[in-house]
PDB file of C-alpha atoms in Angstrom:
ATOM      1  CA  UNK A 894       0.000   0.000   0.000  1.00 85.00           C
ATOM      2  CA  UNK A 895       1.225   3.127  -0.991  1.00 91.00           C
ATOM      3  CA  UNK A 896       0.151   6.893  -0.097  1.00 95.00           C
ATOM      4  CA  UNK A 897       0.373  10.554  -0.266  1.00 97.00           C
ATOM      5  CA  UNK A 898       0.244  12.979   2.378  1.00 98.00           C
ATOM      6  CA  UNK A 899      -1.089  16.741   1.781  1.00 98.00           C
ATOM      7  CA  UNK A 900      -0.710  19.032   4.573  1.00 97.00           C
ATOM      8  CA  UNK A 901      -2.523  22.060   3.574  1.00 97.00           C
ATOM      9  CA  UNK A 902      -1.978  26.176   4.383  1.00 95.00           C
ATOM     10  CA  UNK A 903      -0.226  29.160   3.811  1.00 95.00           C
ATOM     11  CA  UNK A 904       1.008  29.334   7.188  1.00 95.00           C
ATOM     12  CA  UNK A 905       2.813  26.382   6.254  1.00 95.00           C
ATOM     13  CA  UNK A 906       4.882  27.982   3.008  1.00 96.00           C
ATOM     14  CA  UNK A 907       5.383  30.999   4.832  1.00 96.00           C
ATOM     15  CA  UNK A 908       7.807  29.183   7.837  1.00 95.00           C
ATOM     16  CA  UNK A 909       5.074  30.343  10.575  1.00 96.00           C
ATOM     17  CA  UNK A 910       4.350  26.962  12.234  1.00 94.00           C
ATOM     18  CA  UNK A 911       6.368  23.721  12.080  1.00 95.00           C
ATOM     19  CA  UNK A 912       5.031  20.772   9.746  1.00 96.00           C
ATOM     20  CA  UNK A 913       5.025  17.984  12.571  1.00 96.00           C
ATOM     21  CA  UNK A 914       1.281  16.945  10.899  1.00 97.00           C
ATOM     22  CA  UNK A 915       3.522  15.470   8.224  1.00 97.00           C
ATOM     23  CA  UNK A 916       5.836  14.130  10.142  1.00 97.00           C
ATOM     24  CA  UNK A 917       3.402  12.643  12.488  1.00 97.00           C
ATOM     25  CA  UNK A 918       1.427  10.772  10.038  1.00 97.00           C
ATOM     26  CA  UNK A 919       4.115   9.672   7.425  1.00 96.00           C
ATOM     27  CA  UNK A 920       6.165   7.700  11.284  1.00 94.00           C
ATOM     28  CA  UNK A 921       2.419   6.362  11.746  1.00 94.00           C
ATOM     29  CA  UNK A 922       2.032   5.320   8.020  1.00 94.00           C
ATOM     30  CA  UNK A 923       5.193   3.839   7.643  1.00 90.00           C
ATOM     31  CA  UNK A 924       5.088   1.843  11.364  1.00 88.00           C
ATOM     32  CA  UNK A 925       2.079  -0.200   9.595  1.00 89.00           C
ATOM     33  CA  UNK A 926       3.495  -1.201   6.624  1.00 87.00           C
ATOM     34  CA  UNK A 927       2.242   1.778   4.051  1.00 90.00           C
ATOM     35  CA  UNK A 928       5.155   3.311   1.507  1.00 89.00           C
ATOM     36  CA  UNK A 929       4.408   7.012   1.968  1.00 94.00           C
ATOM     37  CA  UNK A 930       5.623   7.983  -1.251  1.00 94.00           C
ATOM     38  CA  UNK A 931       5.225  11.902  -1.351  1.00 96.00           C
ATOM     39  CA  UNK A 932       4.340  14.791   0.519  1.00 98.00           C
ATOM     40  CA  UNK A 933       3.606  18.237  -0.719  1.00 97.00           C
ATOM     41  CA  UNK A 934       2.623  21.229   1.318  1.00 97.00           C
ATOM     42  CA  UNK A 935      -0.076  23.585  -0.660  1.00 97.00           C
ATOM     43  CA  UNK A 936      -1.729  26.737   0.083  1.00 96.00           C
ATOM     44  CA  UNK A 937      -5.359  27.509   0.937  1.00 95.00           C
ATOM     45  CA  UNK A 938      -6.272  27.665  -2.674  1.00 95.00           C
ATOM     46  CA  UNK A 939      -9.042  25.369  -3.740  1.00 96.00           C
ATOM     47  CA  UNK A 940      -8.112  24.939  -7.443  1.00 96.00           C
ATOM     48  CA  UNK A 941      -4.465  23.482  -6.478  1.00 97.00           C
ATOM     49  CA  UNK A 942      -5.477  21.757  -3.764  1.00 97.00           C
ATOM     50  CA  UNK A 943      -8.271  20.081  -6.026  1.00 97.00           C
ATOM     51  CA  UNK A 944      -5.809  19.389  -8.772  1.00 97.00           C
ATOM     52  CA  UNK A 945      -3.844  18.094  -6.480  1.00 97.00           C
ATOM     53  CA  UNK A 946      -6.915  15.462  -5.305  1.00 97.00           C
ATOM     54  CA  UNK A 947      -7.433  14.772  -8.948  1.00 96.00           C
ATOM     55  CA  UNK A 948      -3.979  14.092  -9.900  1.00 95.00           C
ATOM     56  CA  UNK A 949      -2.945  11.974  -6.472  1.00 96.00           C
ATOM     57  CA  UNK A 950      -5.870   9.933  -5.927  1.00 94.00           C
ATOM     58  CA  UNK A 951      -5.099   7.908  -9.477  1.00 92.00           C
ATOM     59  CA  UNK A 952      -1.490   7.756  -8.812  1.00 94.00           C
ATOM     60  CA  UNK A 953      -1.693   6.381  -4.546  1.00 94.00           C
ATOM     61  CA  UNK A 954      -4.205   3.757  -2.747  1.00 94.00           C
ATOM     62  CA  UNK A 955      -4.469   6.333  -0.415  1.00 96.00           C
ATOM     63  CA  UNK A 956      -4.395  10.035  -0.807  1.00 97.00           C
ATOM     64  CA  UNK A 957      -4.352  12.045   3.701  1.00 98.00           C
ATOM     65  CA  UNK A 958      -5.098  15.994   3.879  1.00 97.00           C
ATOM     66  CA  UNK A 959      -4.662  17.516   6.381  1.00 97.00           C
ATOM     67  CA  UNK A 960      -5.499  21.132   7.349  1.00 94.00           C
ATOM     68  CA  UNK A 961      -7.908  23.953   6.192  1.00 90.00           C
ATOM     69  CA  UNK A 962     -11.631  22.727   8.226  1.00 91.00           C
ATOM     70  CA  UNK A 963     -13.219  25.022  10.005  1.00 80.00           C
ATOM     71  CA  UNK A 964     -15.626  27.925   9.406  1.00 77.00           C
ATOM     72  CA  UNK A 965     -13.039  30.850   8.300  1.00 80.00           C
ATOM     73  CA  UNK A 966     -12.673  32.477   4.742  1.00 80.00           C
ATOM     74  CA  UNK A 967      -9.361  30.477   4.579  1.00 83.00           C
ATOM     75  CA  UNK A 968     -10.647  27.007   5.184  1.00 89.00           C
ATOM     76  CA  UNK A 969     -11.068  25.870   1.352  1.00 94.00           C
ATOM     77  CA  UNK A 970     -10.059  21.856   2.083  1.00 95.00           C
ATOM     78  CA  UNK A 971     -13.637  20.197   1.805  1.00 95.00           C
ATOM     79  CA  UNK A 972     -14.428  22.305  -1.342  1.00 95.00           C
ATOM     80  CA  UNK A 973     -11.324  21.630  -2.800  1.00 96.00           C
ATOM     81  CA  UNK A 974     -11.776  17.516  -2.232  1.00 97.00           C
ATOM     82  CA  UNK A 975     -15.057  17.562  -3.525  1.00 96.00           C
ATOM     83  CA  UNK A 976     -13.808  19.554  -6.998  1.00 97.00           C
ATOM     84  CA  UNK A 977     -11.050  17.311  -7.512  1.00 96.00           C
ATOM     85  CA  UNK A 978     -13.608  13.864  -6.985  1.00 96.00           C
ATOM     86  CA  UNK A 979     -16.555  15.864  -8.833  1.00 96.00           C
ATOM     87  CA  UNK A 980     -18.660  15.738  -6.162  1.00 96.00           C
ATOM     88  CA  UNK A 981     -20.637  17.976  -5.068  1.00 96.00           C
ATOM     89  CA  UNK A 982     -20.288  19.382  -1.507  1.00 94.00           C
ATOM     90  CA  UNK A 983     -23.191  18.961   0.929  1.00 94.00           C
ATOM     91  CA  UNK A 984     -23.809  19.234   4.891  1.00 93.00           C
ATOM     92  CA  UNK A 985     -23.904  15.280   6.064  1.00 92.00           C
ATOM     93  CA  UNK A 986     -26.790  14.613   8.545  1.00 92.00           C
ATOM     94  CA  UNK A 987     -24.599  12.710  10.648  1.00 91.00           C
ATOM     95  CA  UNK A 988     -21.927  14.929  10.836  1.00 91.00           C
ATOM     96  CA  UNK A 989     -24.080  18.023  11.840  1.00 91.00           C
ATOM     97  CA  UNK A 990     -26.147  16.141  13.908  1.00 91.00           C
ATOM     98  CA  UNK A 991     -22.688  15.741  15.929  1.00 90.00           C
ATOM     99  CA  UNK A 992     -21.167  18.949  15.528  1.00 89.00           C
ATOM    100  CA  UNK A 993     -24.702  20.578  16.522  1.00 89.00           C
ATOM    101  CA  UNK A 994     -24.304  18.393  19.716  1.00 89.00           C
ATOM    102  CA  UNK A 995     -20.689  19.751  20.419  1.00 87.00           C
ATOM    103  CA  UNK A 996     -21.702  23.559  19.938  1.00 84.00           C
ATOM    104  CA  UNK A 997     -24.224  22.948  22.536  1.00 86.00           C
ATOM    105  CA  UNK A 998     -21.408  21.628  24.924  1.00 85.00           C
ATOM    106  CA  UNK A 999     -18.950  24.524  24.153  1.00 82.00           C
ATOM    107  CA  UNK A1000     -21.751  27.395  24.850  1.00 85.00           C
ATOM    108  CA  UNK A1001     -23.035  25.118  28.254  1.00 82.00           C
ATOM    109  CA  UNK A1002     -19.790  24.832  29.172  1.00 80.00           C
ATOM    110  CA  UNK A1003     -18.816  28.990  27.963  1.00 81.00           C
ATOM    111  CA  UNK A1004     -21.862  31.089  28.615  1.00 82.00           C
ATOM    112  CA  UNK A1005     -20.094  34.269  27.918  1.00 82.00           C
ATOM    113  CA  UNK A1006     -19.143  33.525  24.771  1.00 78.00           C
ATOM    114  CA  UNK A1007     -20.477  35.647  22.096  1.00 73.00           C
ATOM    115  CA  UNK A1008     -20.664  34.857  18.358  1.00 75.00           C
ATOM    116  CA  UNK A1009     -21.874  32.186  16.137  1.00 73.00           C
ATOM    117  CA  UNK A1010     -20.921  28.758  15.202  1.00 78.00           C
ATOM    118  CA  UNK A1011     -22.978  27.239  12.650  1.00 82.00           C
ATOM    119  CA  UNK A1012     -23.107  23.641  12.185  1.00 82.00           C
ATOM    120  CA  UNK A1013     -23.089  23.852   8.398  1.00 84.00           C
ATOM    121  CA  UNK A1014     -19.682  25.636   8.633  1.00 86.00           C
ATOM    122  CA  UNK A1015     -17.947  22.138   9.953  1.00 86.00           C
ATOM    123  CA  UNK A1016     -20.452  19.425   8.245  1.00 88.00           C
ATOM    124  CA  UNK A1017     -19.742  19.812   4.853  1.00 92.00           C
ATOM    125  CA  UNK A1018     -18.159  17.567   2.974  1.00 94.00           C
ATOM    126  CA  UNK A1019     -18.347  15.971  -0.253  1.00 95.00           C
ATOM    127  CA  UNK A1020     -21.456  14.090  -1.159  1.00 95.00           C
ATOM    128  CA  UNK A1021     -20.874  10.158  -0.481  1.00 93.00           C
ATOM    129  CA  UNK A1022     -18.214  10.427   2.642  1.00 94.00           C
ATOM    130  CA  UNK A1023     -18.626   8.779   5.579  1.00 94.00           C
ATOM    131  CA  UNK A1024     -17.423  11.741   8.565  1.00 94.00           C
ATOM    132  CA  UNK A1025     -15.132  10.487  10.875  1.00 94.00           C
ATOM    133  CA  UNK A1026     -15.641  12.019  14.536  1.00 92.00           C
ATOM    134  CA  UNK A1027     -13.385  14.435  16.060  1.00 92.00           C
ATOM    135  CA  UNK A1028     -13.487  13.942  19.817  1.00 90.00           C
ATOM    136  CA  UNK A1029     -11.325  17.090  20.199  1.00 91.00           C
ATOM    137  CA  UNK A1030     -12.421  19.556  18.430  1.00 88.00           C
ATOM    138  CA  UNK A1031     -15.556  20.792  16.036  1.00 87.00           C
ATOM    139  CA  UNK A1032     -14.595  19.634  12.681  1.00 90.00           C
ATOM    140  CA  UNK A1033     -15.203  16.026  11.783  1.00 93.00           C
ATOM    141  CA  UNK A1034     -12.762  15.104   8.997  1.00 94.00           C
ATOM    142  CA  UNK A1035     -14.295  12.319   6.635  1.00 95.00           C
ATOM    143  CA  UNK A1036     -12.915   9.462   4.097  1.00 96.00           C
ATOM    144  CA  UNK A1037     -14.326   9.339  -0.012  1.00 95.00           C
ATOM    145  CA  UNK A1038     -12.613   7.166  -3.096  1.00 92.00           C
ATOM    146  CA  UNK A1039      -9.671   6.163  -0.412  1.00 94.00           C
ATOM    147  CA  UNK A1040      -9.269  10.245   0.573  1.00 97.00           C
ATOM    148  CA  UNK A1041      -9.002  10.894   3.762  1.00 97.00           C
ATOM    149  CA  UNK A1042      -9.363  14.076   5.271  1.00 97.00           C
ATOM    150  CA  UNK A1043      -7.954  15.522   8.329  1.00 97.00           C
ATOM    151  CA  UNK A1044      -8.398  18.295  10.925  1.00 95.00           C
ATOM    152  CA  UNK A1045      -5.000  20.688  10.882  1.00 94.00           C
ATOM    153  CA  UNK A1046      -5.048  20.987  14.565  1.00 94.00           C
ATOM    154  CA  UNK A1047      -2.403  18.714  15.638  1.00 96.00           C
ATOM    155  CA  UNK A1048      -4.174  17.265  18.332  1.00 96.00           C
ATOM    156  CA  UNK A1049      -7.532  17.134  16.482  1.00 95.00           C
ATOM    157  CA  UNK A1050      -5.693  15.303  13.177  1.00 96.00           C
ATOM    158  CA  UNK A1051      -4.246  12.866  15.583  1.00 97.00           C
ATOM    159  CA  UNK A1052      -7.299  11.660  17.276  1.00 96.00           C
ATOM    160  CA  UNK A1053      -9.422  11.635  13.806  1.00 96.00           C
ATOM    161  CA  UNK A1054      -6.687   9.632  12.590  1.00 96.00           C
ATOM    162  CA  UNK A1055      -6.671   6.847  15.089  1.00 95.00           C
ATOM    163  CA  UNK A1056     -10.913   6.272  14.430  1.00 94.00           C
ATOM    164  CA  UNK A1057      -9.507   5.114  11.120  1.00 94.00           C
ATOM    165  CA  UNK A1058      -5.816   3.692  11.496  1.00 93.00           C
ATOM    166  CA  UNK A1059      -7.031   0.279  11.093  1.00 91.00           C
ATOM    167  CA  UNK A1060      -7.234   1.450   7.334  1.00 93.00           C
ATOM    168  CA  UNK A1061      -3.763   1.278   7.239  1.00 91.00           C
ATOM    169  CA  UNK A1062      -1.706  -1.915   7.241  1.00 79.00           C
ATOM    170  CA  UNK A1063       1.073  -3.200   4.848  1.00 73.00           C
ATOM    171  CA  UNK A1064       4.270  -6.145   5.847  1.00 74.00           C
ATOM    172  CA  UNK A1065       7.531  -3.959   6.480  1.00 77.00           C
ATOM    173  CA  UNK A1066      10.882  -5.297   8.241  1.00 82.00           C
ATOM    174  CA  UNK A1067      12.946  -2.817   9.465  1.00 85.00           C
ATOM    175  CA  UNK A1068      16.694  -3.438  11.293  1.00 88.00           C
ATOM    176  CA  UNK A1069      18.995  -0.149  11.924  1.00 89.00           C
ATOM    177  CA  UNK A1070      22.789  -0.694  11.851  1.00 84.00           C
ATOM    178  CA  UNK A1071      25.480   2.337  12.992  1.00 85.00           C
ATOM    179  CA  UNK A1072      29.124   2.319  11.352  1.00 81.00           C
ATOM    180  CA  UNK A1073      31.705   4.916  12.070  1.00 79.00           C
ATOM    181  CA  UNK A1074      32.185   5.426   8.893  1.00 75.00           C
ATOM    182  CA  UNK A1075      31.229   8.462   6.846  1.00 74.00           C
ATOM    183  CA  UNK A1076      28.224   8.242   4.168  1.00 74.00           C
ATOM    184  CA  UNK A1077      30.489   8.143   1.468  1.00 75.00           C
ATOM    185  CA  UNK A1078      32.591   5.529   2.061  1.00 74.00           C
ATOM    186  CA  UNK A1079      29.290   3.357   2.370  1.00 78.00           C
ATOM    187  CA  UNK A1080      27.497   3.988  -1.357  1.00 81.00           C
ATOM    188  CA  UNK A1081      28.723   1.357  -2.966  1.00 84.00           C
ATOM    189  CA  UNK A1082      27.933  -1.506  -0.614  1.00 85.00           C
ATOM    190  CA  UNK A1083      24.855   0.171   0.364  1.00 86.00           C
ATOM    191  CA  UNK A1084      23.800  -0.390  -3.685  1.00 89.00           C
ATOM    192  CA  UNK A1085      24.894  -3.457  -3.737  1.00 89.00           C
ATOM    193  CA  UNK A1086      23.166  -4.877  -1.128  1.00 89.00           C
ATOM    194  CA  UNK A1087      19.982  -3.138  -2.169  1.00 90.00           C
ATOM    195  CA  UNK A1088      20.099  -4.575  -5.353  1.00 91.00           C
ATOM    196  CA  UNK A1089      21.135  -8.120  -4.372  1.00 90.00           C
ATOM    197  CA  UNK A1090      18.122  -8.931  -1.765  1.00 91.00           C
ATOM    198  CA  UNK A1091      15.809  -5.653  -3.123  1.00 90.00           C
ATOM    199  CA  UNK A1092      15.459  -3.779  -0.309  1.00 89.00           C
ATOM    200  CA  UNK A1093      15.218   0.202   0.346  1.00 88.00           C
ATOM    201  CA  UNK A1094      18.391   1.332   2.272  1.00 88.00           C
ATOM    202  CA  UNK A1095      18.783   4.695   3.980  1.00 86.00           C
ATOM    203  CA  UNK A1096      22.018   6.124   5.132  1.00 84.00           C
ATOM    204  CA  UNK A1097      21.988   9.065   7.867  1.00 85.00           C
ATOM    205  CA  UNK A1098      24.869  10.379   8.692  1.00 82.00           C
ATOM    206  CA  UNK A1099      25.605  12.330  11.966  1.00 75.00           C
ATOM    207  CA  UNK A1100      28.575  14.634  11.847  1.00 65.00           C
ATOM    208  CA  UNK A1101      28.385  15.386  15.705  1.00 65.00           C
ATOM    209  CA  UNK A1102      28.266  11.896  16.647  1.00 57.00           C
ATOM    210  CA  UNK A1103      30.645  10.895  14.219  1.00 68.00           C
ATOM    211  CA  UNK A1104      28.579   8.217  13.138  1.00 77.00           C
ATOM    212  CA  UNK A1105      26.321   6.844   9.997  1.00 82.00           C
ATOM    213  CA  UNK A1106      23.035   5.484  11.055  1.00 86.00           C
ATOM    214  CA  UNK A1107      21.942   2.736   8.266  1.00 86.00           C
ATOM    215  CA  UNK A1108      18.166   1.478   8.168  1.00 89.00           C
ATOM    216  CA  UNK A1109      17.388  -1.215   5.607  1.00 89.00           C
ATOM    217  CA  UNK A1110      13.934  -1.778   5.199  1.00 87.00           C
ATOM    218  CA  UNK A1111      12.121  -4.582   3.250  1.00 86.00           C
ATOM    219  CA  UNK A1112       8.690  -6.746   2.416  1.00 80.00           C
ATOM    220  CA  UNK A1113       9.585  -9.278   5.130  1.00 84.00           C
ATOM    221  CA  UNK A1114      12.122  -9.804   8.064  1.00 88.00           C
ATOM    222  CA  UNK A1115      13.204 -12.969   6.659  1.00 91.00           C
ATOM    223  CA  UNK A1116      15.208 -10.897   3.611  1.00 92.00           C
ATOM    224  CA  UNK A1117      15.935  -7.552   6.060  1.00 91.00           C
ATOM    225  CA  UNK A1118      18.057  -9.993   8.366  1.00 91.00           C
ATOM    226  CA  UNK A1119      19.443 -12.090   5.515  1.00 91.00           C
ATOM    227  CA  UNK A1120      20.974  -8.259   3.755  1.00 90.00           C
ATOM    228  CA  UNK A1121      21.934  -7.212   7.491  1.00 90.00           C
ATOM    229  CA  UNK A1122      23.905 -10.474   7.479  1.00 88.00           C
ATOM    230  CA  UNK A1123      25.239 -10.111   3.851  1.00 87.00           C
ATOM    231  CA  UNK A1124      26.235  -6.365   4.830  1.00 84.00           C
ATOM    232  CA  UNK A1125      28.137  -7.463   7.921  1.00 81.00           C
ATOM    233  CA  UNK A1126      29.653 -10.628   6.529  1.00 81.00           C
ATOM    234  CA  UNK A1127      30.787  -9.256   3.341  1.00 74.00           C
ATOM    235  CA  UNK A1128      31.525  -5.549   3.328  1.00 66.00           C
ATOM    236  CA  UNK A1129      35.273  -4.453   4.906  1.00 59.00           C
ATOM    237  CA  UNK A1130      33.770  -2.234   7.142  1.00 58.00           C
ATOM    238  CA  UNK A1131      32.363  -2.223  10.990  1.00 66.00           C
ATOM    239  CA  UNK A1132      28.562  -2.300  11.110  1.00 69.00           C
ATOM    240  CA  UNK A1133      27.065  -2.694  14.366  1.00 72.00           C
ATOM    241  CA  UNK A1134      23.585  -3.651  14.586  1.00 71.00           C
ATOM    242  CA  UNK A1135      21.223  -1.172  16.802  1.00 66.00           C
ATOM    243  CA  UNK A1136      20.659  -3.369  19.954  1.00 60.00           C
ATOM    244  CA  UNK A1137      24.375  -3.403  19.958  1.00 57.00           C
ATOM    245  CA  UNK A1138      25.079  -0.042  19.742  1.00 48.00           C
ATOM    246  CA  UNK A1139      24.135   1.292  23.168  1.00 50.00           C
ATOM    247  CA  UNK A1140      26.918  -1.710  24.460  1.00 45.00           C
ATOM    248  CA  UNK A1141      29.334  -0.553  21.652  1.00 42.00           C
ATOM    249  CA  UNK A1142      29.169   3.069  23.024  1.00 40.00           C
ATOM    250  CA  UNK A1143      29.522   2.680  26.609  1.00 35.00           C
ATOM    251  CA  UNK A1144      32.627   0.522  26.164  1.00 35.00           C
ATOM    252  CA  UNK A1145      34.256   3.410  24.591  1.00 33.00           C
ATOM    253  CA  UNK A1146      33.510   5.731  27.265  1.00 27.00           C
TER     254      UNK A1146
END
C-alpha cells in the first residue's frame, strides 16, 4: 500500500508553524506497513489543492489531507476535495447532527461567549463520505474514493486519525545498523546490497556523533536480516547492529 500525504496552508509555506502533521502521520504510516511515497505542502487555494486530489488519488491507494476545516474564509479543504472527486459538496446529517451536539457543549460549558458557530460551517463535505468524529475539536474530517481528510489541529488530526488507522496496514521489516564510517565511504555496498536482496536502504549520517546510522527496510524480516547479514559478513567495514550499539558506546567511554 502506498500513499500521499497533503498538509494544507499558507502558514505552512510561509515558515510560521512547524510541519510535525507530516511528520506525524508519514512515522504512523510507515510503522504499519504503508510506503508514503510523497508529501507536498499547498496553500489555501481550492483549485491546487483540487488538482492536487485529482492528480494523487489515481497515482496512490491512499491520498491524507490535512489542514484547512473550520468555518473561516481560509478554510477551502472540503471544497477543494469535492472539486477534484466531482462531487458535489453537501452538509452530512450525521456529521451536523454531531457537531450541533458539540456547539451545545462549548456554549453550556462557555456562557459568555459571544458569536456564532454554525453547524453547516464544519459538516460539509463531499457528497458520499462517511465523517469520521473528532473527539477534540468541532470539525469532523471524513474518508471518499480512499481520501481521507484531516483536521490541521495537531491534536484534532491525531485523534481523527486513530478512528480510522485500522485502514492502514502493509508487511515492512525494518533493522537499523550504525558504522563509524562516513556516508560516502558506504554507497557502494549500500547499492549493492539493495540490489542483491531488493530492499530500500537509507544512510543518515551524523557529523556530531561521528557516526552513519543505516536502516534497511524490506517486504519481510526474513530478507531484512538475511541483507543485514550479507552487509556485515561481506563488506570491509564495521557495522554494528542497533541493539548493539548502546553496548558498543559505553565501552568506549
Amino acid at each position: 500500500m502506498d500513499a500521499g500525504i497533503v498538509t494544507v496552508g499558507n502558514e505552512l509555506l510561509a515558515g510560521d508553524i512547524e510541519n510535525t502533521n507530516a511528520t506525524w502521520l508519514a512515522d504512523e504510516l510507515t510503522g504499519r506497513g504503508v510506503d508514503v511515497a510523497r508529501i507536498v505542502v499547498v496553500p489555501d487555494d481550492e483549485p491546487v489543492l483540487a488538482e492536487t486530489i485529482r492528480s494523487w488519488r489515481e497515482r496512490f491507494d491512499a491520498v491524507l489531507v490535512t489542514g484547512g476545516l473550520g468555518g473561516t474564509p481560509d478554510d477551502v479543504t472540503m471544497d477543494a476535495v469535492a472539486a477534484g472527486l466531482d462531487r458535489d459538496l453537501i452538509v452530512d446529517p450525521v456529521a451536523e447532527a454531531d457537531v450541533r451536539e458539540t456547539i451545545e457543549r462549548i456554549f453550556e460549558e462557555n456562557p459568555d461567549l459571544d458569536f456564532d458557530l454554525r453547524a453547516e460551517w464544519y459538516a460539509s463535505m463531499p457528497a458520499g463520505a462517511t465523517p469520521i468524529p473528532n473527539p477534540e475539536g468541532l470539525a469532523p474530517g471524513c474518508v471518499v474514493d480512499d481520501v481521507y481528510v484531516l483536521p490541521g489541529i495537531p491534536e484534532e488530526m491525531r485523534a481523527v486519525f486513530e478512528n480510522v488507522a485500522g485502514d492502514f496496514a502493509g508487511e515492512v521489516a525494518t533493522q537499523t545498523l550504525y558504522s563509524p564510517e562516513p556516508e560516502g565511504a558506504l554507497a557502494s555496498v549500500l547499492g549493492a546490497v539493495a540490489e542483491r536482496f531488493g530492499v530500500r536502504v537509507g544512510s543518515y549520517p551524523n557529523r556530531d556523533a561521528s557516526h552513519t546510522r543505516l536502516k534497511v527496510t524490506g517486504d519481510d524480516e526474513a530478507t531484512v536480516t538475511d541483507a543485514v547479514e550479507w552487509l556485515r559478513a561481506e563488506a570491509d567495514l564495521e557495522l554494528t547492529l542497533a541493539e548493539e550499539w548502546g553496548d558498543a558506546v559505553e565501552e568506549t567511554l
